[in-house]
Amino acid sequence: MGYAIAEAAAKAGHEVALISGPVAIAPPPNVKTIQVTTAAEMAAATKTAFRRADAAVLTAAVCDYRPKYRAKRKSAKTGRPKCVVLVPTEDIAAALGKNKGHRVTVAFAMETHAGRARAERKMLRKNCDAIVLNGPANVGSDQAAAEFLTQGSQWRRWPRVRKQALAARFLGELESLIAARVSRPNRS
């Protein structure tokens, strides 16, 4: 979905920085693509790009947890159980939301249960202007369905369509959010 939104934004004449982990999708034309591997790299690249952006669209987290320790070499098989300690990664959307000023942030929430309630809490906790709720059925498909919520509004359901069509619809909403911010720049 992130690639479809980046492509739609570039086609509409916007300058786009796409920060992406390893995927089997070619980057869209006319989009500055920054490849990252780790959650820390994604956080750093996103914060750097956000400094000169009007908006950040956070379509997917690279991961919520990472191993606390990294082995310097392959661990030999011992036949005994091993324990991997996981620690949380930085919440990039929340970090951007803390210092966004006049800029717009929109996050995506993939939920399998209590979707609307969980997504709305995420939007508020991360100080996002809007949130897009989607589900696992969208992953790996060329089609997607979603629900969209902006702060102070009602949920809107977007039916299953090709991701390019959903991206175009999303871009219209994002442009409206940016225009509203420009006309009222002191809102944080």
Tab-separated table of C-alpha atoms in Angstrom:
chain	number	residue	atom	x	y	z
A	1	MET	CA	0.000	0.000	0.000
A	2	GLY	CA	2.881	2.343	0.773
A	3	TYR	CA	4.277	1.913	-2.720
A	4	ALA	CA	0.857	2.596	-4.276
A	5	ILE	CA	0.473	5.790	-2.219
A	6	ALA	CA	4.009	6.924	-3.093
A	7	GLU	CA	3.291	6.353	-6.780
A	8	ALA	CA	-0.034	8.219	-6.630
A	9	ALA	CA	1.585	11.157	-4.831
A	10	ALA	CA	4.435	11.363	-7.356
A	11	LYS	CA	1.976	11.225	-10.267
A	12	ALA	CA	0.079	14.119	-8.651
A	13	GLY	CA	3.269	16.178	-8.650
A	14	HIS	CA	4.299	15.799	-5.016
A	15	GLU	CA	7.912	15.290	-3.974
A	16	VAL	CA	7.982	11.874	-2.312
A	17	ALA	CA	10.509	10.097	-0.111
A	18	LEU	CA	9.672	6.389	0.221
A	19	ILE	CA	11.427	4.674	3.104
A	20	SER	CA	11.212	0.944	2.621
A	21	GLY	CA	12.458	-2.264	4.081
A	22	PRO	CA	13.372	-5.163	1.802
A	23	VAL	CA	10.493	-5.956	-0.568
A	24	ALA	CA	10.064	-7.646	-3.946
A	25	ILE	CA	8.423	-4.555	-5.469
A	26	ALA	CA	10.207	-2.114	-7.755
A	27	PRO	CA	10.190	1.470	-6.476
A	28	PRO	CA	7.766	3.776	-8.288
A	29	PRO	CA	9.231	6.197	-10.820
A	30	ASN	CA	10.005	9.767	-9.713
A	31	VAL	CA	10.146	8.752	-6.048
A	32	LYS	CA	13.254	9.083	-3.859
A	33	THR	CA	13.545	5.626	-2.338
A	34	ILE	CA	15.585	5.014	0.799
A	35	GLN	CA	16.204	1.331	1.502
A	36	VAL	CA	16.592	0.251	5.132
A	37	THR	CA	16.929	-3.084	6.862
A	38	THR	CA	16.462	-2.499	10.579
A	39	ALA	CA	13.855	-0.689	12.622
A	40	ALA	CA	16.528	1.729	13.862
A	41	GLU	CA	17.514	2.549	10.271
A	42	MET	CA	13.862	3.118	9.376
A	43	ALA	CA	13.362	5.438	12.354
A	44	ALA	CA	16.451	7.480	11.513
A	45	ALA	CA	15.607	7.762	7.800
A	46	THR	CA	11.996	8.693	8.540
A	47	LYS	CA	12.945	11.407	11.024
A	48	THR	CA	15.440	12.864	8.549
A	49	ALA	CA	12.914	12.902	5.682
A	50	PHE	CA	10.184	14.338	7.936
A	51	ARG	CA	12.261	17.458	8.650
A	52	ARG	CA	11.424	18.846	5.220
A	53	ALA	CA	8.041	17.195	4.674
A	54	ASP	CA	4.475	18.473	4.825
A	55	ALA	CA	3.206	15.041	5.840
A	56	ALA	CA	4.243	11.545	6.856
A	57	VAL	CA	2.234	8.496	5.845
A	58	LEU	CA	3.183	5.508	7.966
A	59	THR	CA	1.740	2.478	6.207
A	60	ALA	CA	3.555	-0.306	8.022
A	61	ALA	CA	5.882	-0.837	10.945
A	62	VAL	CA	9.117	-2.599	10.133
A	63	CYS	CA	8.617	-4.598	13.357
A	64	ASP	CA	7.388	-3.982	16.878
A	65	TYR	CA	10.170	-5.919	18.612
A	66	ARG	CA	13.787	-6.826	17.920
A	67	PRO	CA	16.173	-9.276	19.601
A	68	LYS	CA	17.940	-7.675	22.550
A	69	TYR	CA	21.201	-9.400	21.669
A	70	ARG	CA	22.677	-10.043	18.256
A	71	ALA	CA	24.979	-13.022	17.810
A	72	LYS	CA	28.267	-12.388	16.049
A	73	ARG	CA	28.044	-15.760	14.336
A	74	LYS	CA	25.644	-18.620	13.755
A	75	SER	CA	24.623	-20.505	16.885
A	76	ALA	CA	25.211	-24.223	16.659
A	77	LYS	CA	22.247	-26.537	17.082
A	78	THR	CA	22.313	-28.048	20.554
A	79	GLY	CA	19.003	-29.868	20.688
A	80	ARG	CA	17.998	-27.801	23.697
A	81	PRO	CA	15.525	-24.922	23.731
A	82	LYS	CA	16.888	-21.404	23.377
A	83	CYS	CA	15.353	-18.212	24.654
A	84	VAL	CA	15.361	-15.048	22.581
A	85	VAL	CA	14.772	-11.862	24.551
A	86	LEU	CA	12.823	-9.266	22.575
A	87	VAL	CA	12.765	-5.545	23.253
A	88	PRO	CA	10.392	-2.964	21.763
A	89	THR	CA	11.518	-0.946	18.778
A	90	GLU	CA	10.924	2.780	18.613
A	91	ASP	CA	7.374	3.770	17.686
A	92	ILE	CA	8.116	5.921	14.646
A	93	ALA	CA	4.582	7.313	14.285
A	94	ALA	CA	4.504	8.377	17.940
A	95	ALA	CA	7.949	9.966	17.664
A	96	LEU	CA	6.875	12.034	14.651
A	97	GLY	CA	3.568	12.936	16.328
A	98	LYS	CA	5.371	14.462	19.315
A	99	ASN	CA	7.164	17.071	17.233
A	100	LYS	CA	5.098	17.473	14.094
A	101	GLY	CA	4.189	21.144	14.461
A	102	HIS	CA	2.125	22.160	11.414
A	103	ARG	CA	2.811	18.897	9.566
A	104	VAL	CA	0.333	16.057	9.076
A	105	THR	CA	0.845	12.476	10.183
A	106	VAL	CA	-1.318	9.554	9.133
A	107	ALA	CA	-0.759	6.047	10.430
A	108	PHE	CA	-2.095	2.709	9.298
A	109	ALA	CA	-3.345	0.141	11.793
A	110	MET	CA	-3.573	-3.522	10.903
A	111	GLU	CA	-5.920	-5.142	13.372
A	112	THR	CA	-7.497	-8.573	13.649
A	113	HIS	CA	-10.013	-7.772	16.411
A	114	ALA	CA	-11.647	-4.684	17.936
A	115	GLY	CA	-10.211	-2.818	14.964
A	116	ARG	CA	-11.948	0.527	15.187
A	117	ALA	CA	-11.442	0.951	18.919
A	118	ARG	CA	-7.785	-0.104	18.780
A	119	ALA	CA	-7.059	2.059	15.725
A	120	GLU	CA	-8.710	5.114	17.259
A	121	ARG	CA	-6.660	4.710	20.447
A	122	LYS	CA	-3.511	4.459	18.314
A	123	MET	CA	-4.406	7.611	16.403
A	124	LEU	CA	-4.850	9.586	19.621
A	125	ARG	CA	-1.849	8.092	21.443
A	126	LYS	CA	0.449	8.799	18.482
A	127	ASN	CA	-1.019	12.280	17.852
A	128	CYS	CA	-1.895	11.423	14.249
A	129	ASP	CA	-4.299	13.506	12.208
A	130	ALA	CA	-5.890	10.387	10.743
A	131	ILE	CA	-5.638	6.630	10.771
A	132	VAL	CA	-6.347	3.986	8.161
A	133	LEU	CA	-7.636	0.679	9.484
A	134	ASN	CA	-6.917	-2.379	7.388
A	135	GLY	CA	-6.566	-6.102	7.858
A	136	PRO	CA	-4.300	-9.017	6.958
A	137	ALA	CA	-6.295	-9.753	3.771
A	138	ASN	CA	-4.674	-6.666	2.197
A	139	VAL	CA	-1.134	-8.037	2.535
A	140	GLY	CA	0.259	-9.471	-0.666
A	141	SER	CA	-2.871	-8.642	-2.651
A	142	ASP	CA	-3.242	-6.106	-5.442
A	143	GLN	CA	-6.572	-5.119	-3.870
A	144	ALA	CA	-7.383	-3.604	-0.501
A	145	ALA	CA	-10.275	-2.459	1.645
A	146	ALA	CA	-9.866	0.003	4.487
A	147	GLU	CA	-11.604	2.298	6.909
A	148	PHE	CA	-10.540	5.913	7.394
A	149	LEU	CA	-10.843	8.158	10.435
A	150	THR	CA	-9.709	11.706	11.061
A	151	GLN	CA	-9.678	13.289	14.506
A	152	GLY	CA	-13.149	14.584	15.329
A	153	SER	CA	-14.949	12.740	12.529
A	154	GLN	CA	-16.758	9.460	11.911
A	155	TRP	CA	-15.336	6.287	10.401
A	156	ARG	CA	-15.657	5.951	6.633
A	157	ARG	CA	-15.546	2.525	5.030
A	158	TRP	CA	-13.675	2.206	1.736
A	159	PRO	CA	-14.702	-0.882	-0.283
A	160	ARG	CA	-12.231	-3.400	-1.704
A	161	VAL	CA	-10.637	-2.006	-4.873
A	162	ARG	CA	-7.249	-2.127	-6.576
A	163	LYS	CA	-4.582	-0.633	-4.335
A	164	GLN	CA	-3.908	2.105	-6.915
A	165	ALA	CA	-7.545	3.259	-6.654
A	166	LEU	CA	-7.428	3.176	-2.860
A	167	ALA	CA	-4.150	5.118	-2.938
A	168	ALA	CA	-5.731	7.824	-5.117
A	169	ARG	CA	-8.654	8.111	-2.704
A	170	PHE	CA	-6.288	8.272	0.248
A	171	LEU	CA	-4.183	10.942	-1.466
A	172	GLY	CA	-7.257	13.169	-1.844
A	173	GLU	CA	-7.898	12.865	1.896
A	174	LEU	CA	-4.250	13.581	2.695
A	175	GLU	CA	-4.217	16.680	0.486
A	176	SER	CA	-7.331	17.933	2.311
A	177	LEU	CA	-5.650	17.409	5.687
A	178	ILE	CA	-2.546	19.291	4.530
A	179	ALA	CA	-4.658	22.148	3.125
A	180	ALA	CA	-6.514	22.425	6.441
A	181	ARG	CA	-3.200	22.563	8.321
A	182	VAL	CA	-1.834	25.268	6.048
A	183	SER	CA	-4.914	27.410	6.695
A	184	ARG	CA	-4.589	26.825	10.482
A	185	PRO	CA	-0.819	26.354	11.097
A	186	ASN	CA	-0.887	26.706	14.892
A	187	ARG	CA	-2.726	23.419	15.475
A	188	SER	CA	-0.399	20.729	16.862
